C-alpha positions as semicolon CSV with decimal commas, in nm:
position;residue;x (nm);y (nm);z (nm)
1;M;-1,755;0,365;0,031
2;N;-1,668;-0,001;0,141
3;P;-1,837;0,029;0,506
4;I;-1,509;-0,159;0,624
5;H;-1,266;0,109;0,477
6;E;-1,531;0,377;0,605
7;A;-1,473;0,260;0,907
8;N;-1,084;0,201;0,862
9;R;-1,074;0,574;0,761
10;Q;-1,245;0,685;1,022
11;S;-0,975;0,513;1,232
12;W;-0,647;0,655;1,021
13;D;-0,864;1,037;1,131
14;A;-0,824;0,971;1,438
15;K;-0,451;0,843;1,497
16;A;-0,297;1,073;1,236
17;D;-0,154;1,258;1,493
18;F;-0,013;0,982;1,717
19;W;0,189;0,900;1,369
20;R;0,276;1,272;1,307
21;Q;0,468;1,234;1,653
22;L;0,620;0,852;1,618
23;R;0,778;1,016;1,236
24;D;0,902;1,341;1,399
25;R;1,074;1,180;1,645
26;D;1,267;1,007;1,367
27;Q;1,359;1,332;1,133
28;L;1,317;1,048;0,830
29;W;1,060;1,206;0,617
30;R;1,362;1,487;0,571
31;Q;1,609;1,298;0,421
32;C;1,337;1,125;0,182
33;T;1,486;1,371;-0,141
34;E;1,842;1,334;-0,100
35;Q;1,846;0,925;0,031
36;P;1,514;0,864;-0,113
37;S;1,641;0,464;-0,016
38;V;1,548;0,533;0,372
39;A;1,176;0,546;0,189
40;F;1,172;0,179;0,054
41;Q;1,262;-0,170;0,213
42;G;1,207;-0,540;-0,034
43;Q;1,346;-0,356;-0,361
44;A;1,120;-0,126;-0,386
45;L;1,328;0,161;-0,503
46;E;1,560;-0,083;-0,727
47;L;1,262;-0,211;-0,944
48;I;1,149;0,122;-0,988
49;Q;1,483;0,245;-1,141
50;Q;1,440;-0,089;-1,359
51;Y;1,153;-0,036;-1,521
52;M;1,179;0,378;-1,523
53;P;1,531;0,490;-1,521
54;T;1,429;0,872;-1,560
55;L;1,197;0,986;-1,293
56;A;1,165;1,347;-1,432
57;D;0,882;1,491;-1,556
58;K;0,720;1,157;-1,556
59;Q;0,374;1,121;-1,409
60;V;0,339;0,883;-1,086
61;C;0,041;0,824;-0,841
62;V;0,128;0,671;-0,439
63;I;-0,189;0,490;-0,371
64;G;-0,253;0,474;0,035
65;S;0,018;0,714;0,058
66;G;0,008;0,710;0,439
67;D;0,338;0,880;0,548
68;N;0,382;0,971;0,272
69;Y;0,762;0,910;0,262
70;A;0,760;0,717;-0,100
71;A;0,569;1,002;-0,222
72;F;0,853;1,234;-0,159
73;A;1,136;1,049;-0,234
74;L;0,984;0,973;-0,597
75;A;0,958;1,413;-0,613
76;G;1,267;1,423;-0,516
77;L;1,311;1,241;-0,835
78;G;1,195;1,381;-1,039
79;A;0,844;1,274;-1,043
80;A;0,502;1,455;-1,077
81;V;0,391;1,277;-0,784
82;T;0,007;1,282;-0,683
83;S;-0,050;1,159;-0,339
84;V;-0,389;0,999;-0,290
85;D;-0,461;0,888;0,074
86;I;-0,834;0,803;0,197
87;S;-0,729;0,998;0,536
88;E;-0,761;1,396;0,531
89;N;-0,580;1,426;0,798
90;Q;-0,297;1,148;0,736
91;L;-0,308;1,367;0,392
92;A;-0,244;1,699;0,594
93;V;-0,006;1,604;0,753
94;A;0,206;1,548;0,412
95;R;0,112;1,846;0,291
96;Q;0,261;2,050;0,563
97;R;0,576;1,799;0,559
98;A;0,567;1,913;0,140
99;Q;0,583;2,221;0,248
100;I;0,837;2,237;0,475
101;L;1,070;2,020;0,242
102;D;0,949;2,214;-0,113
103;L;0,799;2,012;-0,308
104;T;0,482;2,058;-0,441
105;L;0,264;1,771;-0,488
106;T;-0,112;1,674;-0,569
107;F;-0,301;1,571;-0,308
108;V;-0,611;1,427;-0,301
109;R;-0,847;1,162;-0,135
110;A;-1,022;0,880;-0,235
111;D;-1,066;0,562;-0,157
112;A;-0,784;0,334;-0,333
113;A;-1,058;0,067;-0,478
114;D;-1,257;0,373;-0,646
115;L;-1,023;0,664;-0,795
116;A;-1,248;0,823;-0,945
117;P;-1,076;1,143;-0,919
118;L;-0,815;1,028;-1,105
119;A;-0,845;1,073;-1,456
120;T;-0,820;0,735;-1,681
121;E;-0,497;0,694;-1,844
122;S;-0,286;0,906;-1,666
123;F;0,000;0,761;-1,510
124;D;0,297;0,628;-1,575
125;L;0,367;0,475;-1,232
126;V;0,155;0,347;-0,992
127;F;0,332;0,236;-0,588
128;S;0,185;0,156;-0,259
129;S;0,449;0,082;-0,023
130;N;0,393;-0,132;0,287
131;G;0,093;-0,109;0,488
132;F;-0,135;-0,027;0,202
133;Y;-0,347;-0,428;0,159
134;V;-0,396;-0,463;0,513
135;W;-0,661;-0,169;0,492
136;I;-0,822;-0,307;0,179
137;A;-1,115;-0,512;0,162
138;D;-1,169;-0,524;-0,154
139;V;-0,791;-0,610;-0,392
140;P;-0,986;-0,658;-0,749
141;S;-1,093;-0,331;-0,705
142;V;-0,779;-0,178;-0,696
143;F;-0,582;-0,345;-0,953
144;R;-0,871;-0,216;-1,180
145;E;-0,838;0,105;-1,095
146;I;-0,497;0,088;-1,101
147;H;-0,499;-0,035;-1,445
148;R;-0,770;0,245;-1,499
149;I;-0,558;0,519;-1,384
150;L;-0,257;0,348;-1,612
151;C;-0,142;0,498;-1,960
152;S;-0,046;0,201;-2,194
153;R;0,293;0,067;-2,085
154;G;0,306;0,191;-1,754
155;H;0,429;0,056;-1,429
156;Y;0,244;-0,062;-1,101
157;I;0,547;-0,192;-0,839
158;F;0,395;-0,207;-0,486
159;Y;0,620;-0,426;-0,181
160;D;0,473;-0,515;0,164
161;V;0,462;-0,779;0,444
162;H;0,505;-1,086;0,287
163;P;0,212;-1,289;0,371
164;F;0,414;-1,570;0,506
165;Q;0,498;-1,322;0,743
166;R;0,131;-1,288;0,885
167;P;0,048;-1,619;1,034
168;W;0,259;-1,635;1,285
169;D;0,247;-1,559;1,667
170;R;0,433;-1,203;1,629
171;E;0,539;-1,210;2,034
172;E;0,744;-1,539;1,991
173;K;1,049;-1,499;1,904
174;Q;1,263;-1,863;1,947
175;R;1,011;-2,065;1,786
176;L;0,739;-2,093;1,523
177;A;0,353;-2,029;1,681
178;M;0,063;-1,981;1,425
179;S;-0,213;-1,782;1,524
180;K;-0,397;-1,834;1,220
181;S;-0,419;-2,002;0,951
182;Y;-0,264;-1,867;0,682
183;W;-0,570;-1,854;0,466
184;E;-0,756;-1,665;0,753
185;I;-0,752;-1,365;0,492
186;G;-1,024;-1,135;0,783
187;P;-1,174;-0,934;0,757
188;N;-1,003;-0,929;1,119
189;Q;-1,087;-0,659;1,485
190;D;-0,928;-0,755;1,784
191;E;-1,105;-0,630;2,073
192;G;-1,127;-0,293;2,187
193;D;-1,082;-0,128;1,750
194;S;-1,247;-0,019;1,535
195;H;-1,067;-0,075;1,163
196;Y;-1,021;-0,391;1,053
197;E;-0,747;-0,571;0,880
198;F;-0,713;-0,779;0,615
199;H;-0,428;-1,041;0,542
200;Y;-0,403;-1,162;0,227
201;T;-0,269;-1,524;0,009
202;I;-0,007;-1,465;-0,251
203;A;-0,284;-1,631;-0,468
204;D;-0,502;-1,296;-0,412
205;F;-0,264;-1,039;-0,533
206;L;-0,126;-1,209;-0,837
207;N;-0,459;-1,357;-0,936
208;A;-0,638;-0,964;-0,882
209;L;-0,329;-0,825;-1,098
210;A;-0,405;-1,138;-1,359
211;D;-0,777;-0,986;-1,412
212;S;-0,736;-0,687;-1,356
213;G;-0,489;-0,706;-1,737
214;L;-0,144;-0,607;-1,612
215;R;0,123;-0,812;-1,709
216;L;0,329;-0,969;-1,423
217;C;0,689;-0,849;-1,498
218;K;0,874;-0,950;-1,183
219;L;0,820;-1,095;-0,817
220;L;1,089;-1,084;-0,529
221;E;1,118;-1,202;-0,209
222;S;1,353;-1,097;0,044
223;P;1,455;-1,102;0,385
224;P;1,452;-0,818;0,648
225;S;1,734;-0,563;0,696
226;D;1,705;-0,457;1,001
227;A;1,585;-0,567;1,330
228;R;1,295;-0,345;1,324
229;Y;1,101;-0,530;1,113
230;W;1,055;-0,718;1,423
231;Q;1,056;-0,458;1,682
232;D;0,831;-0,153;1,640
233;F;0,681;0,091;1,418
234;S;0,941;0,303;1,398
235;Y;1,120;0,390;1,068
236;E;1,495;0,377;1,294
237;S;1,777;0,124;1,301
238;G;1,647;-0,210;1,505
239;T;1,874;-0,276;1,816
240;D;1,840;-0,619;1,873
241;T;1,983;-0,782;1,495
242;D;2,008;-1,114;1,680
243;L;1,662;-1,126;1,456
244;T;1,843;-1,100;1,126
245;D;1,961;-1,429;1,232
246;W;1,702;-1,756;1,140
247;R;1,902;-1,928;1,441
248;N;1,752;-1,700;1,677
249;N;1,427;-1,606;1,515
250;P;1,271;-1,823;1,283
251;R;1,041;-1,608;1,132
252;A;1,366;-1,459;1,025
253;G;1,401;-1,719;0,753
254;L;1,105;-1,650;0,562
255;P;1,058;-1,380;0,325
256;A;0,979;-1,108;0,533
257;W;0,889;-0,813;0,181
258;L;0,670;-0,965;-0,153
259;T;0,770;-0,662;-0,414
260;V;0,595;-0,644;-0,735
261;A;0,679;-0,541;-1,043
262;A;0,386;-0,550;-1,333
263;Q;0,265;-0,343;-1,672
264;K;-0,002;-0,280;-1,929
265;A;-0,011;-0,403;-2,251
């Protein structure tokens, strides 16, 4: 395993209980099967429904599944879901919640840059969501693995924080103040942290997509729909609605989400 990915795996294993408690605070994971929209941002669900009008009996892989909201939602829509994450402790929480929700999912611990446990051409849809690529040291390998496990004509759809949001000082709400260059990808590590983060450019994503053999179908850029984007890591609605107005918070005038749909030939 890539040593940076191994460091991030250990960090996620150590923090799994913190994230479990945070998600139990709002209990939104219980609503994912009945209200799938709670699991998605950036019009990602709309793109899934556009390119996969029915998910019944489709083989779907969620990579970097994390809190598994997307995995639960897609299973609720009828898909046969394989949930892949690098953290066994995160998957353990997801298994418990899946049992409570009476969902049957397949859980696999694997590095997204090396999906060896998954068979070639075995999925109709691969999906990843917000907060996945920030932990990835090798984006081209991830796209190559996605291409490998997709069936012919299968789709990869993902959304993540828009790269234009990454350079700014998040503590500054009234003005734009850069804390780093747009091209300063990483690895970034804050003092005292054991994990590493990466802030990729749009070109990094699209070039890796093209080089993997996938075909770009659609790219969307979306504004923040809720003040929570600027406030904390909860899925609960934000309390300061002024933060979604670019006249009060200049970063709200930039796209918040980058959403991409691609297809294997």
